[in-house]
XYZ file of C-alpha atoms in Angstrom:
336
model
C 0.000 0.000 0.000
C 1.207 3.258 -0.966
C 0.158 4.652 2.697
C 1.560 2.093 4.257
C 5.696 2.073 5.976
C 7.411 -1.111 6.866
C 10.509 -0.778 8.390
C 13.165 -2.935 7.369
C 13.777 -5.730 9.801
C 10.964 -4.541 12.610
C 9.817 -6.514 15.534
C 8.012 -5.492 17.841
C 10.177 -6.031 21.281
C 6.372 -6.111 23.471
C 3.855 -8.856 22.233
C 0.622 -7.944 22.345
C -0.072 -9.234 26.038
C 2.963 -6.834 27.674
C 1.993 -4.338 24.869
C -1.457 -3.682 27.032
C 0.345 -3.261 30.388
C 2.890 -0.813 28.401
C 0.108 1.540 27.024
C -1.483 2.022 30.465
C 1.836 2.449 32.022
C 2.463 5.401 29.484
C -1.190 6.900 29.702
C -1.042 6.828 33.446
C 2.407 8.395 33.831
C 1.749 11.237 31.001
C -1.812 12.453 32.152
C -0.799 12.820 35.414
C 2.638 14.831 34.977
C 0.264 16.331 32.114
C -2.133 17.351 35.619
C 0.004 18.382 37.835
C 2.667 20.361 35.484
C -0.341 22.496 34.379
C -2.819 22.814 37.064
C -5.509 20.328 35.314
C -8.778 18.839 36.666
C -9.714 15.376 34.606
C -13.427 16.743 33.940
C -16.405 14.392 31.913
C -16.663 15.122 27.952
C -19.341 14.556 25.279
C -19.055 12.073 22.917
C -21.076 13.898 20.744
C -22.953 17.821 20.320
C -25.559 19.514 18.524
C -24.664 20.442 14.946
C -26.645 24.017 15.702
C -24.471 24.611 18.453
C -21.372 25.388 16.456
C -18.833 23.399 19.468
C -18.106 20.793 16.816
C -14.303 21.065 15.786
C -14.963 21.729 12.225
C -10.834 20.587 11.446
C -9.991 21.598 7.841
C -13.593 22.511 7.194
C -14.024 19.551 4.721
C -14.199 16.652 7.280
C -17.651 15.346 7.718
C -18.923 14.078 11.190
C -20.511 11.331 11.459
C -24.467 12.004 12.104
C -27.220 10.615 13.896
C -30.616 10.924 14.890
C -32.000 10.268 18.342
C -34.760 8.645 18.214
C -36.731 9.588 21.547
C -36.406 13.664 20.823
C -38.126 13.227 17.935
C -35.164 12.874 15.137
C -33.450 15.861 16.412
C -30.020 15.338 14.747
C -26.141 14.916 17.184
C -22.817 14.974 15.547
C -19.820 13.019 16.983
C -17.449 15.136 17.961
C -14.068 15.629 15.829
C -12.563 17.026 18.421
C -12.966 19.162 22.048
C -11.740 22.329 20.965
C -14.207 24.704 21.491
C -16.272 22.824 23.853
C -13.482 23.333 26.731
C -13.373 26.977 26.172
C -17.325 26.463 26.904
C -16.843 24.430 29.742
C -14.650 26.148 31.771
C -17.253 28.752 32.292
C -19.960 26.463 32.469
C -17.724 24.793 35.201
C -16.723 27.904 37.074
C -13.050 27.388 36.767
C -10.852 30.791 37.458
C -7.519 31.968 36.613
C -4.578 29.577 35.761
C -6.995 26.523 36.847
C -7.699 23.983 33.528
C -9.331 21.266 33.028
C -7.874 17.623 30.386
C -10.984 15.010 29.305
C -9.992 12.100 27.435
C -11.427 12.597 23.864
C -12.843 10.092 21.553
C -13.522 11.056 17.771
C -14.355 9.550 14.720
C -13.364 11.146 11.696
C -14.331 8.778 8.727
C -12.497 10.680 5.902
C -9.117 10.389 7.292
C -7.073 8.003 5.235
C -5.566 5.200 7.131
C -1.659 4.868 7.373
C 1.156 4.274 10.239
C 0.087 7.150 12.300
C -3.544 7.958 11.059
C -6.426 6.137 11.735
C -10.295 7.086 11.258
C -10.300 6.833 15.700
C -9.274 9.590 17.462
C -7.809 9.386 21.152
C -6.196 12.347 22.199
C -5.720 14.318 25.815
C -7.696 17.364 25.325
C -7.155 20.254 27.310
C -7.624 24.275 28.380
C -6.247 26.551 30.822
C -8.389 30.068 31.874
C -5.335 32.783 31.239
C -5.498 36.153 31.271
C -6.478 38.830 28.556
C -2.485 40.384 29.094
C -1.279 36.341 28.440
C -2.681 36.319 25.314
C 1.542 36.518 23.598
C 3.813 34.290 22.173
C 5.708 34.131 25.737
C 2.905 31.864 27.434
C 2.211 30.119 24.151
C 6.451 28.966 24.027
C 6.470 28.883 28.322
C 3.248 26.249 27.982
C 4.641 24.490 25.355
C 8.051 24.180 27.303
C 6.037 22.561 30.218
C 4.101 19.796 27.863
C 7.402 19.224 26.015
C 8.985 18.416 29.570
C 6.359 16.199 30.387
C 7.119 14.619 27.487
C 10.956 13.808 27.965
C 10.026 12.560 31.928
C 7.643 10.163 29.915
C 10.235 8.604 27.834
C 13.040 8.786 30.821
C 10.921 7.016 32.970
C 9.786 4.318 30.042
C 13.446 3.689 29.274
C 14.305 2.736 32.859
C 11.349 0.252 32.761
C 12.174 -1.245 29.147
C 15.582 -1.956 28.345
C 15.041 -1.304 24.848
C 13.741 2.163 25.091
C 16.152 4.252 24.679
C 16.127 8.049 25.046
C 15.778 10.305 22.142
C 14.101 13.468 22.582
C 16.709 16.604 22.861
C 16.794 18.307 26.262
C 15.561 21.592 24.488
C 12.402 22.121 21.899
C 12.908 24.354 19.318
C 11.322 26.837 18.474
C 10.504 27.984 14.628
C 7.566 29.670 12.725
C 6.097 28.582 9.557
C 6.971 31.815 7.596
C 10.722 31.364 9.174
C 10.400 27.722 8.260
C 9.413 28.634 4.280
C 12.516 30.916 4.714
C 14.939 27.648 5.265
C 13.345 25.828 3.160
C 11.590 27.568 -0.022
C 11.852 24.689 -2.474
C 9.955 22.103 -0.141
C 6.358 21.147 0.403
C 5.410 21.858 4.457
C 5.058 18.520 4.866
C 8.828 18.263 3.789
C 9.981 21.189 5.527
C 8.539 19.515 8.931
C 10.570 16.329 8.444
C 13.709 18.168 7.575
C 13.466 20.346 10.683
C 12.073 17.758 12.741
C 15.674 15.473 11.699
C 17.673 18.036 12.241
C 16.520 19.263 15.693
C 14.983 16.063 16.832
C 12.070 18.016 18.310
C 10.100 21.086 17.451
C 7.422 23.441 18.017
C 6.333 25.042 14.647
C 4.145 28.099 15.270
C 1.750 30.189 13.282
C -0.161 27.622 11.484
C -3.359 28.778 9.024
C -2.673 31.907 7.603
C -0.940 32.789 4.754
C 2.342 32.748 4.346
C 4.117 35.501 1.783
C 3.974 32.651 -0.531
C 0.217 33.321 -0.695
C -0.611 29.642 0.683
C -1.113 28.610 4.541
C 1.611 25.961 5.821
C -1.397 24.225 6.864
C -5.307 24.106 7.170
C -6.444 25.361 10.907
C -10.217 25.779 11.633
C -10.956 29.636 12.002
C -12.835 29.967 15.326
C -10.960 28.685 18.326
C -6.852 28.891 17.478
C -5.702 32.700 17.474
C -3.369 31.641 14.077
C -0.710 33.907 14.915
C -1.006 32.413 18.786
C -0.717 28.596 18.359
C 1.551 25.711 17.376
C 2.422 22.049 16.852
C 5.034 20.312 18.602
C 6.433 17.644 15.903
C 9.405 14.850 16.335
C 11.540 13.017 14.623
C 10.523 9.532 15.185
C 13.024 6.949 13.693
C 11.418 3.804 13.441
C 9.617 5.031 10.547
C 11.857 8.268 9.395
C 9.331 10.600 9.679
C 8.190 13.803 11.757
C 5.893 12.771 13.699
C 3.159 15.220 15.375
C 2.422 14.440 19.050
C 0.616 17.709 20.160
C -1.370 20.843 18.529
C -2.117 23.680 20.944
C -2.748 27.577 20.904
C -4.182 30.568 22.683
C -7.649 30.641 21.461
C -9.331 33.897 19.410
C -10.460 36.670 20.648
C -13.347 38.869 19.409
C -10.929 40.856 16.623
C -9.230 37.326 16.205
C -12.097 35.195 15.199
C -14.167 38.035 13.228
C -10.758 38.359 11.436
C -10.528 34.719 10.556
C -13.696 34.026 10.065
C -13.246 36.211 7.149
C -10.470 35.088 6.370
C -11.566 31.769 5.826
C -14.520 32.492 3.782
C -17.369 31.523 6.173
C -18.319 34.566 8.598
C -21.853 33.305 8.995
C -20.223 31.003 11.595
C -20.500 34.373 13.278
C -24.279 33.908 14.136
C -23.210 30.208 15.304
C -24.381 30.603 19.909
C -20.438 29.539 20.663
C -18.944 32.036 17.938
C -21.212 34.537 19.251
C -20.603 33.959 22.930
C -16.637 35.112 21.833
C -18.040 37.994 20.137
C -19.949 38.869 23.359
C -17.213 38.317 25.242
C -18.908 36.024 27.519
C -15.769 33.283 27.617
C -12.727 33.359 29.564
C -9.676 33.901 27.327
C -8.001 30.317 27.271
C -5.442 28.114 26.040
C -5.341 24.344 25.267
C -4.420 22.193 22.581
C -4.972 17.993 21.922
C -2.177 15.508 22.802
C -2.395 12.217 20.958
C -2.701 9.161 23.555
C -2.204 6.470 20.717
C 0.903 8.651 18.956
C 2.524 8.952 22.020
C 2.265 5.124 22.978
C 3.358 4.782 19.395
C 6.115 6.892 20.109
C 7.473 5.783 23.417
C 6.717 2.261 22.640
C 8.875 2.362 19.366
C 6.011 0.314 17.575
C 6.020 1.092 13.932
C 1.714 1.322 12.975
C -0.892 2.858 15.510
C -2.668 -0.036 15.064
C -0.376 -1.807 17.370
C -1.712 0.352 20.229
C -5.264 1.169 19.632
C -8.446 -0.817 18.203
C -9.290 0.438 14.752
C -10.948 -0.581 11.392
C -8.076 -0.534 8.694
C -8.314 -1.639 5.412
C -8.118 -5.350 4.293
C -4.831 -4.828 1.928
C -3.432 -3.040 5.026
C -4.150 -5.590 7.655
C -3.103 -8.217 5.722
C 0.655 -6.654 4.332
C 1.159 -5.665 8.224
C -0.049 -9.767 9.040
C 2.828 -10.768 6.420
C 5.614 -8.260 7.981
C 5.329 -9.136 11.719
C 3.351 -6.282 12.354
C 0.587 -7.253 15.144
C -2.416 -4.833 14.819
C -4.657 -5.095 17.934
């Protein structure tokens, strides 16, 4: 399969028994450093939201969530959620958190239009998370300070996983570093983004790459970010290098959320300020919500990651397709 990497020589150095006792050894180590690092309260989460109610993450804005109807209120119409974004901003109000307290869920998407390959998979399972911050915070100084803190949480992760598994051993540099997407274009003007991430990512082992979803001077965005709940000159990805499969691996997308002049700006931006009239769009625009940040960590990437397994599938339960399962059966790669 043309989406599909097989390492040369891999074996997976957990079978699939110690592989299950491994993943909840990572989860529970990371969440709570995660907790306690940031000030976080583990708080309940919906599975799934009214379309009307414009808290669905609407991704890349050509995603489409999967839809049902309920059948007791009368066919009234729930989407499953693609991912928390905007709903923590929503809850942290709702919840009556205050200044530098936050809340983390664990989130659980589907996103059927994803296209299955060694890190993607049409389930989502990420940490989801957001932090009440002040109006004055709202800089690039607590965007690179926050992501300092995850990224530390991070390397403790790994340093404790390598004293419990021989095999493990350390890779992540003491120090992120730190690079915008214009700056990035810069370095690299001849290269796709996708190719300018892995270059950077090799070179510096790990990386926080801000500014993503407006333009660049090149006239085209380094990536897709919805409009309405990153501030796109405020937020940022923190990629890796990840060597089992040569690649730059994301592990965690964050950013201060918009502001009323942010999102009205965007939303224009974007070609879809009707989203304006949306009750959560217009609860920014009231000024009703405490300014926030937060961001998604991916639970199954960074088992993935720490575990040095070489397909997703070989730490979370998925659907993949048949040609897939069956070239990963043939190379020794165990998909649970």
């Amino acid at each position: 399969m043309d989406h599909l990497i097989i390492p040369k020589d891999y074996h997976s150095a957990l079978d699939l028994h110690d592989t299950q006792y491994a993943i909840k050894t990572v989860k529970d180590f990371f969440q709570n450093l995660l907790a306690q690092r940031l000030n976080l309260t583990r708080v309940s989460a919906p599975l799934f939201v009214e379309p009307k109610s414009g808290l669905n993450d609407n991704l890349n804005g050509i995603e489409r969530p999967v839809t049902f109807d309920i059948k007791e209120q009368n066919g009234k119409e729930a989407e499953v959620v693609q991912s928390l974004a905007k709903w923590k901003r929503y809850a942290l109000k709702k919840y009556g958190f205050s200044y530098d307290e936050g809340i983390y869920t664990d989130m659980n998407a589907i996103r059927r239009d994803e296209v299955a390959d060694n890190i993607h998979s049409i389930f989502v399972d990420q940490w989801d998370w957001e932090k009440v911050i002040s109006k004055d915070e709202r800089n690039l100084e607590t965007l690179k300070d926050t992501v300092k803190d995850v990224y530390k949480c991070l390397r403790k992760t790994e340093k404790y996983l390598a004293i419990q598994y021989d095999y493990i051993e350390e890779i992540l540099p003491h120090d992120i570093f730190f690079v915008t997407t214009e700056e990035l274009a810069e370095i690299f003007p001849d290269n796709t983004p996708k190719e300018r991430e892995y270059y950077i990512a090799k070179a510096k082992g790990a990386v926080c790459i801000m500014q993503i979803g407006d333009k660049l001077e090149n006239g085209k965005p380094h990536d897709g970010r919805a409009p309405d709940y990153d501030d796109w000159a405020l937020n940022a990805d923190i990629i890796v290098y990840y060597p089992v499969l040569d690649i730059a691996l994301e592990l965690s997308s964050m950013g201060i959320r918009v502001d009323k002049d942010a999102l009205l700006s965007q939303l224009e931006k974007a070609g879809c300020p009707e989203r304006a009239e949306l009750p959560f769009q217009k609860s920014i625009i009231n000024e009703e919500l405490p300014y926030t940040i937060g961001g998604g960590i991916g639970q199954s990437r960074i088992c993935m990651f720490f575990l040095r397994k070489a397909h997703i599938g070989e730490v979370q339960s998925s659907i993949w397709p048949d040609e897939m399962v069956k070239e990963c059966e043939a190379k020794g790669i165990q998909l649970l």
